[in-house]
Coordinates of C-alpha atoms (C1' of nucleotides) in Angstrom, one line a residue:
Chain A
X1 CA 80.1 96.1 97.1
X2 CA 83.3 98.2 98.2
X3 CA 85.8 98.9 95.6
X4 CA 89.0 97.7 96.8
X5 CA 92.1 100.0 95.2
X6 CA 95.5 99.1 96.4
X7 CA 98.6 100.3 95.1
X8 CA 100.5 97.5 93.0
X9 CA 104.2 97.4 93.0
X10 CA 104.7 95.8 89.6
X11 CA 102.8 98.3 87.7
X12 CA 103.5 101.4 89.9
X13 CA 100.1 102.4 89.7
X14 CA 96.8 102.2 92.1
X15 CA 95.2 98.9 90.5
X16 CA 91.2 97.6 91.5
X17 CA 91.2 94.4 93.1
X18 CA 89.3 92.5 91.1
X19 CA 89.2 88.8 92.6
X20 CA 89.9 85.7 90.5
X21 CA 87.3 84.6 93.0
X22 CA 85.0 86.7 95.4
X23 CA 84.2 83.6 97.7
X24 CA 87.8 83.0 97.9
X25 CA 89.9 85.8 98.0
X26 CA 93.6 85.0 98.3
X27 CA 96.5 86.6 100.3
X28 CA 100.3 85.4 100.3
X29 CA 102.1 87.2 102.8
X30 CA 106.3 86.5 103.6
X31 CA 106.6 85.8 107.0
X32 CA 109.8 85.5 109.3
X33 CA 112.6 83.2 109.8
X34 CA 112.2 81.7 113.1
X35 CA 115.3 81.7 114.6
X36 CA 114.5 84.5 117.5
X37 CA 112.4 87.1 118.5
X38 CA 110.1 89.3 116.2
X39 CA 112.1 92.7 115.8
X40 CA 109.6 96.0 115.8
X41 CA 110.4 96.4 111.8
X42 CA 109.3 92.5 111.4
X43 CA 105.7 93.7 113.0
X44 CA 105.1 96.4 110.3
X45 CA 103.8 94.1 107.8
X46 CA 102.0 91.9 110.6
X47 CA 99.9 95.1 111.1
X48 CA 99.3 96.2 107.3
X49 CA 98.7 93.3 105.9
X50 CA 96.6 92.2 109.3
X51 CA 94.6 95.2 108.5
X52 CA 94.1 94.6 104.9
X53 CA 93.2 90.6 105.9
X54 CA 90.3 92.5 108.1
X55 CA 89.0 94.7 105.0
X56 CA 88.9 92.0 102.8
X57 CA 87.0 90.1 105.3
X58 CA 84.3 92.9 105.6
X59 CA 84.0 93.5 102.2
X60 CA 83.8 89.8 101.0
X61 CA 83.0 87.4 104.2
X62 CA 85.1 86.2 106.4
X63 CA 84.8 82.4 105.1
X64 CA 85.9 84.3 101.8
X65 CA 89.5 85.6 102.1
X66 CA 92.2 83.0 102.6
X67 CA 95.5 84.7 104.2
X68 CA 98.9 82.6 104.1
X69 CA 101.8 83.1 105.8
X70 CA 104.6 81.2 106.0
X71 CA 107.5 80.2 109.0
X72 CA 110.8 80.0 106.9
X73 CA 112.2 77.1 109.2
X74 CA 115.1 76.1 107.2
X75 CA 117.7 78.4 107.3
X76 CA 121.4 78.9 108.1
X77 CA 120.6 80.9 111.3
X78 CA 118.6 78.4 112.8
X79 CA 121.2 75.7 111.8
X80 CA 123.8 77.8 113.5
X81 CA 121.8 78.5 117.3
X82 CA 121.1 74.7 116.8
X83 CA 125.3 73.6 115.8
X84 CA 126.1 75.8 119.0
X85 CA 123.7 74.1 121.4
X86 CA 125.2 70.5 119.9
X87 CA 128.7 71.6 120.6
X88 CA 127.7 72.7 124.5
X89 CA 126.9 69.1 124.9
X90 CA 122.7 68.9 124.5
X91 CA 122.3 65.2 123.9
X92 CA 119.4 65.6 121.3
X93 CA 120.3 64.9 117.5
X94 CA 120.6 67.9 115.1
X95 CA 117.0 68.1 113.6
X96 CA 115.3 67.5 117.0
X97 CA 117.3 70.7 118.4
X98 CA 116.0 72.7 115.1
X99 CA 112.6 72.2 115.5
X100 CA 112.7 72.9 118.9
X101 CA 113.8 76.1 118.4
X102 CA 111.7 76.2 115.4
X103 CA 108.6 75.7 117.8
X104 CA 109.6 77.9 120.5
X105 CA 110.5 80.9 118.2
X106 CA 106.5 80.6 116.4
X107 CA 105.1 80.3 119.8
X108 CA 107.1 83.7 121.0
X109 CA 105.9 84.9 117.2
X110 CA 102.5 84.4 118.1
X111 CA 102.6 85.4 121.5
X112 CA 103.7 88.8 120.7
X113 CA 101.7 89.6 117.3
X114 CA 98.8 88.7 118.9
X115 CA 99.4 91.5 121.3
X116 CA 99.3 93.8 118.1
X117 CA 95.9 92.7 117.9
X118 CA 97.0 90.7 114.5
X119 CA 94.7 87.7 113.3
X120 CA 96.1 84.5 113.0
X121 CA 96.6 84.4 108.8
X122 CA 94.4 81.7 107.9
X123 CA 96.8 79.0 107.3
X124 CA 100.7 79.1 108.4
X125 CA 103.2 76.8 106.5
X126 CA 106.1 75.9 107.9
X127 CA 109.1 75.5 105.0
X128 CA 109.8 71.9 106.2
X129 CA 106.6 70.5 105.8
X130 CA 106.5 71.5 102.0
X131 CA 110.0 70.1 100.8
X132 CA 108.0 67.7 98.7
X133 CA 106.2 70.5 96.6
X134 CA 109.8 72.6 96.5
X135 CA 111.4 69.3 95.2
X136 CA 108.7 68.6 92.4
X137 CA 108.7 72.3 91.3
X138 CA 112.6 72.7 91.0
X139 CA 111.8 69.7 88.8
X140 CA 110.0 70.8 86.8
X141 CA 111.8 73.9 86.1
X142 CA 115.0 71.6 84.9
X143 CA 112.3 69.2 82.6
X144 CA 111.1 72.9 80.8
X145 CA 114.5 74.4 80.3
X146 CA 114.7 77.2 83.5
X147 CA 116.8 75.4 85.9
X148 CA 120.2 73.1 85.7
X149 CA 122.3 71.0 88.0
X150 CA 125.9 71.9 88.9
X151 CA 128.3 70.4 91.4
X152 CA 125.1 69.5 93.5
X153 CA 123.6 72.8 93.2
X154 CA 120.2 73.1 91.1
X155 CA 120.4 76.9 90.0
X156 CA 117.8 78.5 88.0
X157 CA 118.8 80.2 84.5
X158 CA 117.8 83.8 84.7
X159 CA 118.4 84.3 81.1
X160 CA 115.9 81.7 80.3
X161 CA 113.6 84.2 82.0
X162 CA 113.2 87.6 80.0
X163 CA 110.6 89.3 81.9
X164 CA 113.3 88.4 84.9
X165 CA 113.8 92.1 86.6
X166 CA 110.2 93.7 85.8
X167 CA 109.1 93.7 89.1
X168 CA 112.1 95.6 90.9
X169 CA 112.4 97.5 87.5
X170 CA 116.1 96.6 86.8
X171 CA 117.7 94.5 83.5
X172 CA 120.0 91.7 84.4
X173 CA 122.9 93.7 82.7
X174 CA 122.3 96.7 84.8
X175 CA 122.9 94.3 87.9
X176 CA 125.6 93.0 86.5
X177 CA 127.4 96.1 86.1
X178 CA 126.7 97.0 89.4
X179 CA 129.3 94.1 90.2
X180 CA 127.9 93.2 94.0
X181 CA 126.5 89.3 92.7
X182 CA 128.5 86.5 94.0
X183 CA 130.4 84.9 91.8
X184 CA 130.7 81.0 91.7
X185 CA 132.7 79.5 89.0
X186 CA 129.4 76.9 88.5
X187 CA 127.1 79.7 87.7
X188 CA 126.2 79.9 83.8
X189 CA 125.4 84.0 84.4
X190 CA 126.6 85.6 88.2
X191 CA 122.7 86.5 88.5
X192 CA 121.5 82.8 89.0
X193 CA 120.3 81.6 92.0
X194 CA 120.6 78.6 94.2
X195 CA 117.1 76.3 94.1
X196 CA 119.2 73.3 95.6
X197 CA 121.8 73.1 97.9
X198 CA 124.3 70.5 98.9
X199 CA 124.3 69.6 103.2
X200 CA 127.2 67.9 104.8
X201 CA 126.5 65.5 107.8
X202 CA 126.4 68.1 110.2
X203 CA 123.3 70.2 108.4
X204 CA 119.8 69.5 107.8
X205 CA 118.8 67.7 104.5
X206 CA 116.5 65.7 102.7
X207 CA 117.0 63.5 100.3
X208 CA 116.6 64.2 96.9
X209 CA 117.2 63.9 93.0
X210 CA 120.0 65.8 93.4
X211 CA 121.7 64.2 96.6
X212 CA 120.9 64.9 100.2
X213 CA 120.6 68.7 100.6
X214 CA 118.4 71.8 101.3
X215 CA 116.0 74.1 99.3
X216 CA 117.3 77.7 98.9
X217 CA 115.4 80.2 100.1
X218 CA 113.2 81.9 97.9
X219 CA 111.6 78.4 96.0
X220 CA 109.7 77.9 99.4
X221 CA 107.2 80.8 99.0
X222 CA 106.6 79.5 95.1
X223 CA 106.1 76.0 96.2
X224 CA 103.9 76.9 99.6
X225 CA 101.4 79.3 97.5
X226 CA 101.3 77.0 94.8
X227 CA 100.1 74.6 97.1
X228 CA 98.3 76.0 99.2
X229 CA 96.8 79.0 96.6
X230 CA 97.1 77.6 93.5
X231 CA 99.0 78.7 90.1
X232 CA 97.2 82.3 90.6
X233 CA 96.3 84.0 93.8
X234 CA 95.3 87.7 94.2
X235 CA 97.7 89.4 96.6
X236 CA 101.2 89.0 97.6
X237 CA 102.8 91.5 100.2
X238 CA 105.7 91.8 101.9
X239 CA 108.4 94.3 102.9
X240 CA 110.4 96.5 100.2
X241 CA 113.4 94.9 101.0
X242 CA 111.9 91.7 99.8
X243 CA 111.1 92.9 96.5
X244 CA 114.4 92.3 95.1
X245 CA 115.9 89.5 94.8
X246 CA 112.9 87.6 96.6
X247 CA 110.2 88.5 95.4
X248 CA 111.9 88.4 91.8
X249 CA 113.1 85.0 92.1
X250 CA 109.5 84.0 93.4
X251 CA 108.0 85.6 90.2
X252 CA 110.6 83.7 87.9
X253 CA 110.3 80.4 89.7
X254 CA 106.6 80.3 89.8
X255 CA 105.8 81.8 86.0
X256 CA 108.4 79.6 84.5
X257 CA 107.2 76.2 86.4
X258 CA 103.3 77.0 85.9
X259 CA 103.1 80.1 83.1
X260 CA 99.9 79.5 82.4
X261 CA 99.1 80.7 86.1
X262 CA 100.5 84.0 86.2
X263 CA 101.0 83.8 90.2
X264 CA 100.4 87.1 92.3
X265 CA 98.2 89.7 90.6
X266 CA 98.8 92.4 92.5
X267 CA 102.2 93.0 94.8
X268 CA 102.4 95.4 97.6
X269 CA 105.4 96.0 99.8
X270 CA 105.2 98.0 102.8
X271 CA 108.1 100.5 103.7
X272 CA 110.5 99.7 106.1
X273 CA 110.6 100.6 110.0
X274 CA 113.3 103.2 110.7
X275 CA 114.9 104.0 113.9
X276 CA 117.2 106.6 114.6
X277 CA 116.2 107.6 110.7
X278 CA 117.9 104.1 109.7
X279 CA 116.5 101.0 108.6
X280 CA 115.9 98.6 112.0
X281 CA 117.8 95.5 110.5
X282 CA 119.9 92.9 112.0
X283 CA 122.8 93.6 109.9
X284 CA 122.8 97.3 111.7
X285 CA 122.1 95.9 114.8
X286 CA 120.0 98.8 115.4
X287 CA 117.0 96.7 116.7
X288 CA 115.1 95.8 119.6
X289 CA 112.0 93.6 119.4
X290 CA 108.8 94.0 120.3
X291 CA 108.8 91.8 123.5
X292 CA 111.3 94.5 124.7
X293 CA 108.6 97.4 123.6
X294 CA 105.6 95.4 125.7
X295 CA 108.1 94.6 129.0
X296 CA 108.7 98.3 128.9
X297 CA 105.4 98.7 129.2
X298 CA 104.3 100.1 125.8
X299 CA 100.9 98.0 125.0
X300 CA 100.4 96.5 121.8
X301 CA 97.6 98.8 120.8
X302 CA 99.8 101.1 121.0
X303 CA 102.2 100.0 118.8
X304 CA 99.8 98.9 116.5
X305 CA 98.0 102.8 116.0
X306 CA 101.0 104.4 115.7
X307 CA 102.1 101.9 112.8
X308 CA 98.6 102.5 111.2
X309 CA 99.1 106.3 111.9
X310 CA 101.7 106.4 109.3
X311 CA 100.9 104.9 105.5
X312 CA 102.4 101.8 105.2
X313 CA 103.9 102.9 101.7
X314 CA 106.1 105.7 103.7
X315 CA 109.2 105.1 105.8
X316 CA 108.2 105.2 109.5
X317 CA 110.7 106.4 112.6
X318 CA 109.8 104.8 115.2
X319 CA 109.7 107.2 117.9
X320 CA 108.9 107.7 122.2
X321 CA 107.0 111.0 121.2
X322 CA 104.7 108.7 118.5
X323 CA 103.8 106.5 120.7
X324 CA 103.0 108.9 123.3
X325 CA 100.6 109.8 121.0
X326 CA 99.2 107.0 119.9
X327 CA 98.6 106.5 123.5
X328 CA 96.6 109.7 124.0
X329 CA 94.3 108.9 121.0
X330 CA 93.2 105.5 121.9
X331 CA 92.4 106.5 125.4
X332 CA 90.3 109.4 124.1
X333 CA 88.8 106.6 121.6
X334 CA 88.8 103.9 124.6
X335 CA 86.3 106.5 127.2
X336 CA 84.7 107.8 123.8
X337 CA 83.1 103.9 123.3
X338 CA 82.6 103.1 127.1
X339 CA 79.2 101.1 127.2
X340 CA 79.0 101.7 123.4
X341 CA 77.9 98.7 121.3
X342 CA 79.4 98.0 118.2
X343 CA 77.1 99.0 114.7
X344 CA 78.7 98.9 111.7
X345 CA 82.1 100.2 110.5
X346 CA 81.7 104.0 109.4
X347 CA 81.3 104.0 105.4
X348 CA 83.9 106.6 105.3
X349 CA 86.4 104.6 107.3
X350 CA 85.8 102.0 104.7
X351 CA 86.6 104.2 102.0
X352 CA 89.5 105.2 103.2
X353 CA 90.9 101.8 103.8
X354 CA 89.5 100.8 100.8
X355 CA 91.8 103.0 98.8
X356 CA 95.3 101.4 99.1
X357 CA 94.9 101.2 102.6
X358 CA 94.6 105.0 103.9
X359 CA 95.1 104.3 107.5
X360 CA 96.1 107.5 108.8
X361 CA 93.0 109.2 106.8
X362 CA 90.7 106.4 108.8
X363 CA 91.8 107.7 112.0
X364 CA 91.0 111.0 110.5
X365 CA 87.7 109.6 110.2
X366 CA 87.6 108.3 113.9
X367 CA 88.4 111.3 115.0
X368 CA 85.0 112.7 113.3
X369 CA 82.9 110.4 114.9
X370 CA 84.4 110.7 118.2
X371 CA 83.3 114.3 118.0
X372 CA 80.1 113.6 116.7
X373 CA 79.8 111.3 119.7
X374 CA 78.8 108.4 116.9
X375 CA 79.6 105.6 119.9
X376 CA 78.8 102.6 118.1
X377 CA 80.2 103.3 114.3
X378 CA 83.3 104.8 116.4
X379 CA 83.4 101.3 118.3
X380 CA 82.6 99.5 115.4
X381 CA 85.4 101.7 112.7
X382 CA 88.2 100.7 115.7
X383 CA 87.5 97.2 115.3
X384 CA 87.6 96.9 112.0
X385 CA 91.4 98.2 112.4
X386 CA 92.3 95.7 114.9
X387 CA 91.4 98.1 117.8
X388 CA 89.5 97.9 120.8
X389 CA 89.1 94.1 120.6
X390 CA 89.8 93.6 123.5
X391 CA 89.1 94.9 127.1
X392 CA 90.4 98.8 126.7
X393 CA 91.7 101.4 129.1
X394 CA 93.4 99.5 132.2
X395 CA 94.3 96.7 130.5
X396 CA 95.3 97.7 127.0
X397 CA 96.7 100.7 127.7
X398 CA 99.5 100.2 130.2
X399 CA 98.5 97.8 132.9
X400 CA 99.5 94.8 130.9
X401 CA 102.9 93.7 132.3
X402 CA 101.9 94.5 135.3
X403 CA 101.2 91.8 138.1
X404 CA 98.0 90.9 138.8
X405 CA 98.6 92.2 142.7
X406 CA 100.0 95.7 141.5
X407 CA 97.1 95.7 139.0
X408 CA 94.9 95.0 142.1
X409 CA 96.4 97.4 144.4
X410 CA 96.3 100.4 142.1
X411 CA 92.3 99.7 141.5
X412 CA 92.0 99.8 145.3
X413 CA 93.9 103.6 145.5
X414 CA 92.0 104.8 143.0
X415 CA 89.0 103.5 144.4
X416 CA 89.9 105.3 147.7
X417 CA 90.7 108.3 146.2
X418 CA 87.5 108.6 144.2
X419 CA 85.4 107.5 147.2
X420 CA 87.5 110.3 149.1
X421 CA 86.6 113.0 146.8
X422 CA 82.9 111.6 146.2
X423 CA 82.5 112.5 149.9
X424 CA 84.3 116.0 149.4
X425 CA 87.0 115.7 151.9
X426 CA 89.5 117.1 149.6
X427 CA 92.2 117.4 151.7
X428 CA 92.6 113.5 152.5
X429 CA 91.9 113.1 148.8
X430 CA 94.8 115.6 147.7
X431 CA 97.5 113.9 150.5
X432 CA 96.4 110.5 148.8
X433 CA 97.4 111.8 145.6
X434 CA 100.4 113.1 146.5
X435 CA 101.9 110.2 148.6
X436 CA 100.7 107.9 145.6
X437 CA 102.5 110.4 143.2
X438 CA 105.5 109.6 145.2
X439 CA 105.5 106.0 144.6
X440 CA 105.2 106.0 141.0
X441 CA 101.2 105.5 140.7
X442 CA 99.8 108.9 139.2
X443 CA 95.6 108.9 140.2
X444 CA 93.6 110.8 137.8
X445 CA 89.7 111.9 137.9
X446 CA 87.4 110.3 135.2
X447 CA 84.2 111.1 133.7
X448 CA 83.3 107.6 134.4
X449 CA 80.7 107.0 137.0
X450 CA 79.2 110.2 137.2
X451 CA 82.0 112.3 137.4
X452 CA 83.0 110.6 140.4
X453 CA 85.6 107.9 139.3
X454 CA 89.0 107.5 139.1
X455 CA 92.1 105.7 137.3
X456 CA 95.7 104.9 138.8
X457 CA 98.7 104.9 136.2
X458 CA 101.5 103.8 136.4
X459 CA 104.2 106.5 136.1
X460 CA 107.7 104.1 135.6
X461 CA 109.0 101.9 138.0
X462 CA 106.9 100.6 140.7
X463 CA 107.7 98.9 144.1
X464 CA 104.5 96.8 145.6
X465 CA 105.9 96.8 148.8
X466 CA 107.2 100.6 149.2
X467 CA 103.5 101.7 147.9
X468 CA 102.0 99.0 150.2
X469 CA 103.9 100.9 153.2
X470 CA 103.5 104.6 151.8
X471 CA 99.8 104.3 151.4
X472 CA 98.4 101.6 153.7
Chain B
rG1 C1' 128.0 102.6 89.6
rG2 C1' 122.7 100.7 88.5
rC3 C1' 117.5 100.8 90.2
rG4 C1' 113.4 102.5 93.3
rG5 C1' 111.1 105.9 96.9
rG6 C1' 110.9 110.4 99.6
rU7 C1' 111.2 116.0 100.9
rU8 C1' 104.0 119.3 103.6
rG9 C1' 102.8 124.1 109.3
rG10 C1' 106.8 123.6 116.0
rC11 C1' 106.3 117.9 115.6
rG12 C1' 103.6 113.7 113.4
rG13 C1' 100.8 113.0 109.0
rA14 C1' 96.8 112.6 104.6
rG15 C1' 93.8 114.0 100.5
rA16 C1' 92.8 117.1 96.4
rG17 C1' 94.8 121.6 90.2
rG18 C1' 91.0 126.4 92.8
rU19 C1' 87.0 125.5 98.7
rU20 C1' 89.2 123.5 107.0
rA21 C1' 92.6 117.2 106.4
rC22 C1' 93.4 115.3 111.0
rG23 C1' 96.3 114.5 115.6
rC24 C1' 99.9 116.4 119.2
rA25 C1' 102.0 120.9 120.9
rC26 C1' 101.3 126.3 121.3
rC27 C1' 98.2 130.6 122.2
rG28 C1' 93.1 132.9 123.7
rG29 C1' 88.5 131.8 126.1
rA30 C1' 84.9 128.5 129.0
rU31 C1' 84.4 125.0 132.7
rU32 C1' 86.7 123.0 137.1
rG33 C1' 87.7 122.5 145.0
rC34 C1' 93.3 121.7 143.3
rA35 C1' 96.0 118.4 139.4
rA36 C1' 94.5 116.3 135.0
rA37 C1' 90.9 116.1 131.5
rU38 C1' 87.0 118.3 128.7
rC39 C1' 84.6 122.2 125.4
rC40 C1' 85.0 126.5 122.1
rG41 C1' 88.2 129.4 119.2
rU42 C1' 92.8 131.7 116.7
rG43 C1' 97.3 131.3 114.2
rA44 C1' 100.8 128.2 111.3
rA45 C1' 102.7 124.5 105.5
rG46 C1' 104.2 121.9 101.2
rA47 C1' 113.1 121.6 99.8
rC48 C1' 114.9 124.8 95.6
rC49 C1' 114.7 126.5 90.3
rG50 C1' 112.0 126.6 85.9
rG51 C1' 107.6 125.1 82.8
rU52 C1' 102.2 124.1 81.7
rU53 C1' 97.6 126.8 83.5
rC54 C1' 93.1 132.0 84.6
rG55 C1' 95.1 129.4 89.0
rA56 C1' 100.0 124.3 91.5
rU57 C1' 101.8 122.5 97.5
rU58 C1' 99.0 119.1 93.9
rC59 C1' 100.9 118.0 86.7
rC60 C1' 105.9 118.2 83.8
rG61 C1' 111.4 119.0 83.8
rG62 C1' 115.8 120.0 86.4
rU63 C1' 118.8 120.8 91.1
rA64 C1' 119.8 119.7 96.2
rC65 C1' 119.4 116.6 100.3
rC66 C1' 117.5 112.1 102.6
rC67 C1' 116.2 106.9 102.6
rG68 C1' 116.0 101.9 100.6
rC69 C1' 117.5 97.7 97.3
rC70 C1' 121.6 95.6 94.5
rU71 C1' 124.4 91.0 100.8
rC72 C1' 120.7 87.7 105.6
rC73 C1' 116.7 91.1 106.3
rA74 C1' 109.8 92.8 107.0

RNA sequence: GGCGGGUUGGCGGAGAGGUUACGCACCGGAUUGCAAAUCCGUGAAGACCGGUUCGAUUCCGGUACCCGCCUCCA
């Protein structure tokens, strides 16, 4: 069997993933706060840890590998879009107007990772269907000594916790002195965090031992994997950013409340998305999201090669030029496997992902066998990185936004034009070109069909009815 | 201020203490009705200063610069 190495944050060092349980492989993965579109820096670890869910799959079965993800649906931001729509007047009462945002932010989530090519994790919680489990293991924390009530808060006591800061490599003192922690006179030490929270009337809450309120952010991922993964689970990934104070807090919760579990063996973050060489964040306001990147026209595939073309350990700049050549590549991979049948996964692409995830050394690998003219491992290797899944060249590479009439008409030009040349009159073939290079529709010769086909691209903005006129 | 990461050829981007990464672009050649594509080939690197070594871009130390976290963030 493959021998899975993956880089593990805690240790800072390349660890082998040695499952608590081959038929059951687990995977905790922090999703997003659903309160509006997916930014592009949001989809980077959709794709990485998409890519490790499909190795782990290959190497142990996919009824083996279980992949949660969670919807964070409880959250100031969503209480916020849902308080504005109340005060313009919509009828419905506060927690019918959060989950319908709720709902209508996963199903845009959804809509646009599957056009990354990302599986659906294996099992998606949503926060507010696990405030139950949240409430029973803040409990628990105040019954062994790691949690206590003030002023309607429940707080958890990091000094109760002294391997609190070994993940993100940092002592509580040292944070201290770095003087940015809120201060809150009912705090016992300025590094504790909030496990309960007080609501007023006109926020969510749920009743509770501790009054009506709402869980703090970080207890949900504890509670959700505990649930749903048990006391120990193999993986847990997420962004950098996350590592501190989230990921922290997630460690202390969940080792204090169950110690003899251990929780997450092996943490990976993936680095962040950068733009402009900054961070894409919402604070900077330096983001666009990635329904924006597939209106423009850029296909998902597209983004999701030229994520995988960096190494998701390694800040990535987002950039036109990237994913100008991200394009180029997958259309030489896309005519490379026409009419190919898919064999197995190259060995060497397997090794490559197999240690800590060497993406852009698997497309070194694709590259090999596209010049080897290996059709069916090629075919195969793309697959198994979330490639070429679905119907390639026209549709996956450009055509996508596209109306099914412009989609239509273009076939029909290029058609012409190929039939035009197929019969050598060149010089009604050449004018057809040009007038069609006038209205935004660039025809290009293909290999496909003996030499004798051709494709239509779309070159920018496109009028139906102008082309209609100029070429009809 | 504390903590963490990075710096590779024109650009993107990996691995490995000594043998071509790879892609894009460029240049030369082939092929082509024209465009494009394709094929073959050449060249080009590892921030700076020290150290270890027969040998370092690769290990160690320092310097500079960049980025991230410490505040909602993937």
């Amino acid at each position: 069997m493959t021998t899975i190495r993956l880089h593990d944050s805690r240790s800072r060092r390349k660890v082998e993933l040695a499952p608590l349980d081959p038929a059951n492989v687990r995977m905790y993965v922090c999703g997003p706060t659903v309160y509006d579109r997916a930014h592009l820096g949001n989809a980077r670890p959709v794709v990485v840890f998409d890519t490790l869910f499909r190795l782990l799959r290959h190497v142990y079965g996919a009824d083996h590998v279980t992949y949660v993800r969670n919807f964070t649906d409880v959250d100031d931001k969503i209480n916020a879009a849902a308080q504005a729509l109340k005060a313009a007047g919509d009828p419905r009462s506060l927690e019918a107007l959060i989950a319908a945002r709720s709902d209508e932010t996963i199903g845009w989530y959804h809509e646009d990772m599957d056009a990354l090519g990302a599986l659906r994790p294996t099992q998606e919680p949503r926060a507010t269907a696990f405030i139950a489990p949240m409430i029973a293991m803040i409990e628990r924390l105040i019954a062994r000594g790691h949690a206590y009530v003030a002023e309607g808060h429940v707080l958890f006591d990091v000094r109760s916790y002294p391997a609190y800061g070994a993940l993100s490599g940092r002592s509580i003192d040292d944070m201290i002195a770095g003087a940015r922690v809120e201060v809150a006179p009912y705090k016992r030490d300025p590094m504790d965090f909030v496990l309960w929270k007080p609501s007023g009337a006109d926020l969510p809450g749920w009743d509770s031992p501790w009054g009506r309120g709402r869980p703090g952010w970080h207890i949900e991922c504890s509670a959700m994997s505990h649930e749903l993964l048990g006391a120990s689970f193999d993986i847990h990934g997420g962004g950098i950013d996350l590592q501190f104070p989230h990921h922290e807090n997630e460690i202390a919760q969940s080792c204090c409340a169950y110690p003899e579990g251990g929780f997450a063996r092996i943490w990976m973050h993936n680095e962040m998305l950068l733009v402009e060489g900054r961070k894409m964040s919402k604070s900077l306001g330096n983001f666009f999201t990635v329904r924006d990147l597939l209106d423009r026209g850029v296909p998902g595939e597209v983004i999701r090669f030229a994520f995988l073309s960096t190494h998701y350990s390694k800040p990535m700049d987002w950039t036109a030029e990237k994913a100008a050549q991200a394009r180029t590549s997958l259309i030489e991979f896309a005519e490379a496997t026409t009419g190919a049948e898919a064999g197995d996964p190259h060995p060497d692409v397997i090794a490559a992902l197999a240690d800590d995830l060497n993406t852009p050394g698997a497309i070194k690998v694709l590259h090999d066998l596209r010049k080897a003219d290996a059709k069916s491992d090629l075919l195969a290797s793309l697959r198994l990185l979330g490639l070429m899944n679905v119907k390639t060249s026209a549709d996956s590479l450009g055509w996508g936004p596209r109306t099914r009439e412009e989609h239509d008409f273009a076939l029909l030009i290029a058609r012409r034009y190929a039939d035009l040349r197929a019969g050598k009159d060149y010089a009604a073939a050449d004018d057809l070109r040009d007038r069609a290079a006038s209205v935004g529709l660039h025809l290009v010769v293909t290999k496909a069909m003996g030499g004798q086909g051709a494709t239509a691209e779309f070159a920018g903005p496109f009028d139906l009815a102008a082309a209609r006129e100029a070429l009809e």
